[in-house]
Amino acid sequence: LKQVLAAKSFDARAAATRVVADERDRVPGAFDLLKAAALDEHPRVRTEALRGLSFFPTPEAAAAVLASLKKPADYYTQYTGEAALAANLKAWRPAFVKGELGSDPAERKLLGTIIATDARGAQAVPYLQILLGKDTAPEEQRNKAMQALADMRGGNASNGRLVFQRNCTACHQVEGMGQNYGPQMDGNVDGKGPVGKRLTKFKIVESLIDPNAEVDMKFLSTKIDTVDGKSVSGLVVSETKDEVVIFDGKDKKHIKVADIESRKTLKQSSMPEGLAAVMAPTEFLDVIAYLASLK
């Protein structure tokens, strides 16, 4: 992982940084790796690092975010950095009040603005903890948490579009962007129109939290075991008498029919679980606002 973090290709460094963020609990020194990546020369790498730092609710993480934002930032980087700070407002606010965080006027202005106007992430956290925690909450409690998220105001649809583009267009198509493996977000599905028209905000929240809650048959996962002991699961995107092509969420896997030992349709969505957990709380609310706006 450290070798790829030092690769010449910024795409490779960004991918490795995303792995560090997602596997932070299992990667020794994950915080220090993200802190270093947050100062990378390329904004895409810094964006991934800032997303990762949002999972560390400490003043040290906030300082690392601020240091990163001193470098030239594109829209994605700036938004992700601000979202990371907003998500951990309670963690760094005492240090800011004491004058221990914010070394120059620009930083103090940014932090002050977040304290004054961006409590969106903080209000969503308790409900996301209920829905994404290790211990499964009772169904009634989960439904109340999802309804609370659906009822929240303040989501920024423009920012949500960028978050969706970054996290979801590997499978979904919207506004001409992305792949047409899952339901089209702004297209007509079974005569019911775009996602904001065919789903309530509660159902949009539920689809991100629990993609297996309601699944169209054509989007169910398929598991294939091959004669050489390998296993592939994902959405069947095409097949012939000689070959089956499965999209596993990242890549297309080409499997010869002659190599298939068993094939089974799973009662689960081909959309990966845990997607909501990789978004900052503010990003989650922004995505909900964006999807609900697609009418």
CSV table of C-alpha atoms in Angstrom, one decimal:
chain,number,residue,atom,x,y,z
A,1,LEU,CA,0.0,0.0,0.0
A,2,LYS,CA,2.8,2.4,0.8
A,3,GLN,CA,4.4,1.7,-2.5
A,4,VAL,CA,1.2,2.7,-4.4
A,5,LEU,CA,0.9,5.8,-2.2
A,6,ALA,CA,4.2,6.8,-3.6
A,7,ALA,CA,3.4,6.0,-7.2
A,8,LYS,CA,4.1,8.4,-10.0
A,9,SER,CA,0.5,8.2,-11.2
A,10,PHE,CA,-1.9,10.4,-9.2
A,11,ASP,CA,-4.7,8.0,-10.1
A,12,ALA,CA,-2.8,5.2,-8.3
A,13,ARG,CA,-2.0,7.5,-5.3
A,14,ALA,CA,-5.7,8.5,-5.1
A,15,ALA,CA,-6.9,4.9,-5.2
A,16,ALA,CA,-4.5,3.9,-2.5
A,17,THR,CA,-5.5,6.9,-0.4
A,18,ARG,CA,-9.2,5.8,-0.7
A,19,VAL,CA,-8.2,2.3,0.5
A,20,VAL,CA,-6.5,3.8,3.5
A,21,ALA,CA,-9.6,5.8,4.3
A,22,ASP,CA,-12.0,2.9,3.9
A,23,GLU,CA,-9.7,0.4,5.8
A,24,ARG,CA,-8.5,2.9,8.4
A,25,ASP,CA,-9.3,0.6,11.3
A,26,ARG,CA,-7.1,-2.1,9.9
A,27,VAL,CA,-4.2,-0.1,8.4
A,28,PRO,CA,-1.5,0.8,10.9
A,29,GLY,CA,-0.8,4.5,11.0
A,30,ALA,CA,-3.8,5.3,8.8
A,31,PHE,CA,-4.1,8.8,10.2
A,32,ASP,CA,-0.5,9.7,9.4
A,33,LEU,CA,-0.8,8.3,5.9
A,34,LEU,CA,-3.9,10.4,5.2
A,35,LYS,CA,-2.3,13.5,6.7
A,36,ALA,CA,0.6,13.1,4.3
A,37,ALA,CA,-1.7,12.4,1.4
A,38,ALA,CA,-3.6,15.6,2.2
A,39,LEU,CA,-0.5,17.5,1.1
A,40,ASP,CA,-0.1,15.7,-2.2
A,41,GLU,CA,0.6,17.8,-5.3
A,42,HIS,CA,-2.6,16.6,-7.0
A,43,PRO,CA,-6.0,17.7,-5.9
A,44,ARG,CA,-7.6,14.3,-6.5
A,45,VAL,CA,-5.3,12.7,-4.0
A,46,ARG,CA,-6.0,15.4,-1.5
A,47,THR,CA,-9.7,15.1,-2.0
A,48,GLU,CA,-9.5,11.4,-1.1
A,49,ALA,CA,-7.3,12.2,1.9
A,50,LEU,CA,-9.7,14.9,3.1
A,51,ARG,CA,-12.6,12.4,2.9
A,52,GLY,CA,-10.5,10.0,5.0
A,53,LEU,CA,-9.7,12.6,7.6
A,54,SER,CA,-13.4,13.3,8.1
A,55,PHE,CA,-13.6,9.9,9.9
A,56,PHE,CA,-11.1,11.2,12.6
A,57,PRO,CA,-13.0,13.5,15.0
A,58,THR,CA,-10.0,15.2,16.5
A,59,PRO,CA,-8.4,18.7,16.5
A,60,GLU,CA,-5.3,17.1,14.9
A,61,ALA,CA,-7.4,15.9,11.9
A,62,ALA,CA,-9.0,19.4,11.6
A,63,ALA,CA,-5.5,20.9,11.5
A,64,ALA,CA,-4.5,18.5,8.8
A,65,VAL,CA,-7.6,19.5,6.8
A,66,LEU,CA,-6.7,23.2,7.2
A,67,ALA,CA,-3.2,22.6,6.1
A,68,SER,CA,-4.4,20.8,3.0
A,69,LEU,CA,-6.8,23.6,2.1
A,70,LYS,CA,-3.9,26.0,2.0
A,71,LYS,CA,-2.8,24.4,-1.3
A,72,PRO,CA,-4.6,25.3,-4.5
A,73,ALA,CA,-7.9,23.6,-4.4
A,74,ASP,CA,-10.5,22.8,-7.0
A,75,TYR,CA,-14.2,22.7,-6.2
A,76,TYR,CA,-14.2,19.0,-5.2
A,77,THR,CA,-11.3,19.5,-2.8
A,78,GLN,CA,-12.6,22.6,-1.2
A,79,TYR,CA,-16.1,21.1,-0.7
A,80,THR,CA,-14.7,17.8,0.7
A,81,GLY,CA,-12.4,19.7,3.1
A,82,GLU,CA,-15.2,21.9,4.3
A,83,ALA,CA,-17.5,18.9,4.7
A,84,ALA,CA,-14.8,17.1,6.7
A,85,LEU,CA,-14.6,20.0,9.1
A,86,ALA,CA,-18.4,20.4,9.4
A,87,ALA,CA,-18.7,16.7,10.2
A,88,ASN,CA,-16.4,17.0,13.2
A,89,LEU,CA,-17.5,20.4,14.4
A,90,LYS,CA,-17.8,19.3,18.1
A,91,ALA,CA,-14.3,17.7,18.1
A,92,TRP,CA,-12.4,20.8,17.1
A,93,ARG,CA,-14.7,23.7,18.3
A,94,PRO,CA,-13.2,23.8,21.8
A,95,ALA,CA,-9.7,24.1,20.4
A,96,PHE,CA,-10.8,26.8,18.0
A,97,VAL,CA,-12.5,28.8,20.9
A,98,LYS,CA,-9.2,28.5,22.9
A,99,GLY,CA,-7.2,29.8,20.0
A,100,GLU,CA,-5.4,26.5,19.5
A,101,LEU,CA,-6.7,26.0,16.0
A,102,GLY,CA,-6.7,28.4,13.1
A,103,SER,CA,-3.3,29.9,12.6
A,104,ASP,CA,-4.2,32.7,10.2
A,105,PRO,CA,-7.2,35.0,9.4
A,106,ALA,CA,-8.4,32.8,6.5
A,107,GLU,CA,-8.5,29.7,8.6
A,108,ARG,CA,-10.3,31.4,11.4
A,109,LYS,CA,-12.9,32.9,9.0
A,110,LEU,CA,-13.5,29.4,7.5
A,111,LEU,CA,-13.9,27.7,10.9
A,112,GLY,CA,-16.1,30.6,12.1
A,113,THR,CA,-18.4,30.2,9.1
A,114,ILE,CA,-18.7,26.5,9.6
A,115,ILE,CA,-19.6,27.0,13.3
A,116,ALA,CA,-22.2,29.7,12.4
A,117,THR,CA,-23.9,28.1,9.5
A,118,ASP,CA,-23.1,24.4,9.1
A,119,ALA,CA,-24.7,22.3,11.8
A,120,ARG,CA,-26.1,19.9,9.2
A,121,GLY,CA,-23.6,17.2,9.7
A,122,ALA,CA,-23.9,17.3,13.4
A,123,GLN,CA,-27.7,16.9,13.4
A,124,ALA,CA,-27.5,13.8,11.1
A,125,VAL,CA,-24.8,12.0,13.1
A,126,PRO,CA,-27.1,10.4,15.8
A,127,TYR,CA,-29.4,9.0,13.2
A,128,LEU,CA,-26.6,7.6,11.0
A,129,GLN,CA,-25.1,6.0,14.1
A,130,ILE,CA,-28.4,4.1,14.7
A,131,LEU,CA,-28.5,3.0,11.0
A,132,LEU,CA,-24.9,2.2,10.4
A,133,GLY,CA,-23.7,1.0,13.8
A,134,LYS,CA,-22.3,-2.5,14.4
A,135,ASP,CA,-25.3,-3.5,16.5
A,136,THR,CA,-28.6,-3.6,14.5
A,137,ALA,CA,-31.2,-1.4,16.0
A,138,PRO,CA,-34.9,-2.5,16.2
A,139,GLU,CA,-36.9,-1.9,13.0
A,140,GLU,CA,-39.1,0.8,14.5
A,141,GLN,CA,-36.0,2.7,15.7
A,142,ARG,CA,-34.4,2.4,12.3
A,143,ASN,CA,-37.5,3.6,10.5
A,144,LYS,CA,-37.7,6.6,12.8
A,145,ALA,CA,-34.1,7.4,12.1
A,146,MET,CA,-34.6,7.2,8.3
A,147,GLN,CA,-37.7,9.4,8.5
A,148,ALA,CA,-35.7,12.0,10.6
A,149,LEU,CA,-33.0,12.1,7.9
A,150,ALA,CA,-35.6,12.3,5.1
A,151,ASP,CA,-37.3,15.3,7.0
A,152,MET,CA,-34.0,17.2,7.5
A,153,ARG,CA,-33.6,20.4,5.6
A,154,GLY,CA,-30.5,22.1,4.5
A,155,GLY,CA,-29.1,19.6,2.0
A,156,ASN,CA,-27.2,21.2,-0.9
A,157,ALA,CA,-28.3,19.6,-4.1
A,158,SER,CA,-25.4,21.1,-6.1
A,159,ASN,CA,-22.9,19.7,-3.8
A,160,GLY,CA,-24.8,16.4,-3.7
A,161,ARG,CA,-24.4,16.1,-7.5
A,162,LEU,CA,-20.7,16.1,-7.0
A,163,VAL,CA,-20.8,13.6,-4.2
A,164,PHE,CA,-23.0,11.3,-6.3
A,165,GLN,CA,-20.7,11.7,-9.3
A,166,ARG,CA,-17.7,10.7,-7.2
A,167,ASN,CA,-19.3,7.7,-5.4
A,168,CYS,CA,-22.1,6.4,-7.6
A,169,THR,CA,-21.6,6.8,-11.3
A,170,ALA,CA,-19.5,3.7,-11.5
A,171,CYS,CA,-22.9,1.9,-11.7
A,172,HIS,CA,-25.6,4.6,-12.1
A,173,GLN,CA,-26.2,7.1,-15.0
A,174,VAL,CA,-27.4,10.6,-14.4
A,175,GLU,CA,-27.3,13.7,-16.6
A,176,GLY,CA,-25.3,11.8,-19.1
A,177,MET,CA,-22.6,10.8,-16.6
A,178,GLY,CA,-21.7,7.3,-15.5
A,179,GLN,CA,-22.5,3.7,-16.4
A,180,ASN,CA,-25.9,2.3,-17.0
A,181,TYR,CA,-25.6,-0.8,-14.8
A,182,GLY,CA,-28.1,0.2,-12.1
A,183,PRO,CA,-31.3,2.2,-12.3
A,184,GLN,CA,-31.0,5.5,-14.2
A,185,MET,CA,-31.4,8.3,-11.7
A,186,ASP,CA,-32.9,11.0,-14.1
A,187,GLY,CA,-34.4,8.6,-16.6
A,188,ASN,CA,-37.8,6.8,-16.9
A,189,VAL,CA,-37.9,3.5,-15.0
A,190,ASP,CA,-41.0,1.4,-15.7
A,191,GLY,CA,-43.0,4.5,-16.5
A,192,LYS,CA,-42.4,6.0,-13.1
A,193,GLY,CA,-40.0,8.8,-14.1
A,194,PRO,CA,-36.8,10.0,-12.4
A,195,VAL,CA,-35.8,8.9,-8.9
A,196,GLY,CA,-37.1,12.1,-7.3
A,197,LYS,CA,-40.5,11.4,-8.8
A,198,ARG,CA,-40.7,7.6,-8.3
A,199,LEU,CA,-39.3,7.5,-4.7
A,200,THR,CA,-40.2,9.5,-1.6
A,201,LYS,CA,-37.3,11.0,0.4
A,202,PHE,CA,-37.7,8.2,2.9
A,203,LYS,CA,-37.3,5.6,0.2
A,204,ILE,CA,-34.2,7.4,-1.1
A,205,VAL,CA,-32.7,7.3,2.3
A,206,GLU,CA,-33.6,3.7,2.7
A,207,SER,CA,-32.0,2.8,-0.7
A,208,LEU,CA,-28.7,4.2,0.4
A,209,ILE,CA,-28.8,2.8,4.0
A,210,ASP,CA,-30.1,-0.6,3.0
A,211,PRO,CA,-29.9,-1.3,-0.7
A,212,ASN,CA,-31.4,-4.8,-0.1
A,213,ALA,CA,-34.7,-3.5,1.3
A,214,GLU,CA,-36.4,-3.4,-2.1
A,215,VAL,CA,-34.7,-4.7,-5.2
A,216,ASP,CA,-35.9,-5.0,-8.8
A,217,MET,CA,-35.3,-8.6,-10.0
A,218,LYS,CA,-33.1,-7.3,-12.9
A,219,PHE,CA,-30.7,-5.7,-10.4
A,220,LEU,CA,-30.2,-8.7,-8.2
A,221,SER,CA,-26.6,-10.0,-7.7
A,222,THR,CA,-25.4,-13.2,-9.2
A,223,LYS,CA,-22.7,-15.4,-7.7
A,224,ILE,CA,-20.6,-17.6,-9.9
A,225,ASP,CA,-18.2,-20.2,-8.7
A,226,THR,CA,-15.6,-21.4,-11.2
A,227,VAL,CA,-14.0,-24.8,-11.6
A,228,ASP,CA,-10.6,-23.4,-10.4
A,229,GLY,CA,-12.1,-22.4,-7.0
A,230,LYS,CA,-12.7,-18.7,-7.7
A,231,SER,CA,-15.9,-16.8,-6.9
A,232,VAL,CA,-17.3,-13.7,-8.5
A,233,SER,CA,-20.4,-11.8,-7.4
A,234,GLY,CA,-22.1,-8.8,-9.0
A,235,LEU,CA,-24.5,-7.7,-11.7
A,236,VAL,CA,-24.7,-9.7,-14.9
A,237,VAL,CA,-24.3,-7.0,-17.6
A,238,SER,CA,-24.2,-9.3,-20.6
A,239,GLU,CA,-23.9,-13.0,-21.5
A,240,THR,CA,-23.6,-15.3,-24.5
A,241,LYS,CA,-23.5,-19.0,-25.0
A,242,ASP,CA,-19.8,-18.8,-24.4
A,243,GLU,CA,-19.3,-16.1,-21.8
A,244,VAL,CA,-20.9,-14.3,-18.9
A,245,VAL,CA,-19.8,-10.7,-18.0
A,246,ILE,CA,-20.3,-9.6,-14.4
A,247,PHE,CA,-19.7,-6.1,-13.0
A,248,ASP,CA,-18.5,-6.4,-9.4
A,249,GLY,CA,-18.8,-2.7,-8.6
A,250,LYS,CA,-15.4,-1.9,-9.8
A,251,ASP,CA,-14.5,-4.0,-12.9
A,252,LYS,CA,-16.1,-6.2,-15.5
A,253,LYS,CA,-15.3,-9.8,-15.0
A,254,HIS,CA,-15.4,-12.1,-18.1
A,255,ILE,CA,-16.1,-15.7,-17.3
A,256,LYS,CA,-16.2,-18.5,-19.8
A,257,VAL,CA,-19.3,-20.6,-19.5
A,258,ALA,CA,-17.2,-23.7,-19.7
A,259,ASP,CA,-15.4,-22.6,-16.5
A,260,ILE,CA,-18.6,-22.2,-14.5
A,261,GLU,CA,-19.1,-24.8,-11.8
A,262,SER,CA,-22.2,-23.2,-10.2
A,263,ARG,CA,-24.3,-20.1,-10.7
A,264,LYS,CA,-26.8,-18.6,-8.2
A,265,THR,CA,-29.0,-15.5,-8.2
A,266,LEU,CA,-28.7,-13.9,-4.7
A,267,LYS,CA,-31.5,-12.2,-2.9
A,268,GLN,CA,-29.6,-9.0,-2.6
A,269,SER,CA,-28.9,-5.9,-4.6
A,270,SER,CA,-25.9,-5.6,-6.8
A,271,MET,CA,-25.4,-2.2,-5.1
A,272,PRO,CA,-22.7,-2.6,-2.4
A,273,GLU,CA,-23.7,-2.2,1.2
A,274,GLY,CA,-22.1,0.4,3.4
A,275,LEU,CA,-22.0,3.1,0.8
A,276,ALA,CA,-23.5,5.6,3.2
A,277,ALA,CA,-20.7,4.9,5.7
A,278,VAL,CA,-18.1,6.2,3.3
A,279,MET,CA,-19.8,9.6,3.0
A,280,ALA,CA,-19.4,12.5,5.5
A,281,PRO,CA,-22.8,13.2,7.2
A,282,THR,CA,-23.1,16.5,5.3
A,283,GLU,CA,-22.4,14.6,2.0
A,284,PHE,CA,-25.2,12.1,2.8
A,285,LEU,CA,-27.7,14.9,3.3
A,286,ASP,CA,-26.5,16.6,0.1
A,287,VAL,CA,-26.9,13.4,-1.9
A,288,ILE,CA,-30.4,13.0,-0.6
A,289,ALA,CA,-31.3,16.5,-1.6
A,290,TYR,CA,-29.8,16.0,-5.1
A,291,LEU,CA,-31.6,12.7,-5.8
A,292,ALA,CA,-34.9,14.2,-4.5
A,293,SER,CA,-34.5,17.1,-6.9
A,294,LEU,CA,-34.4,14.9,-9.9
A,295,LYS,CA,-38.0,15.2,-11.2
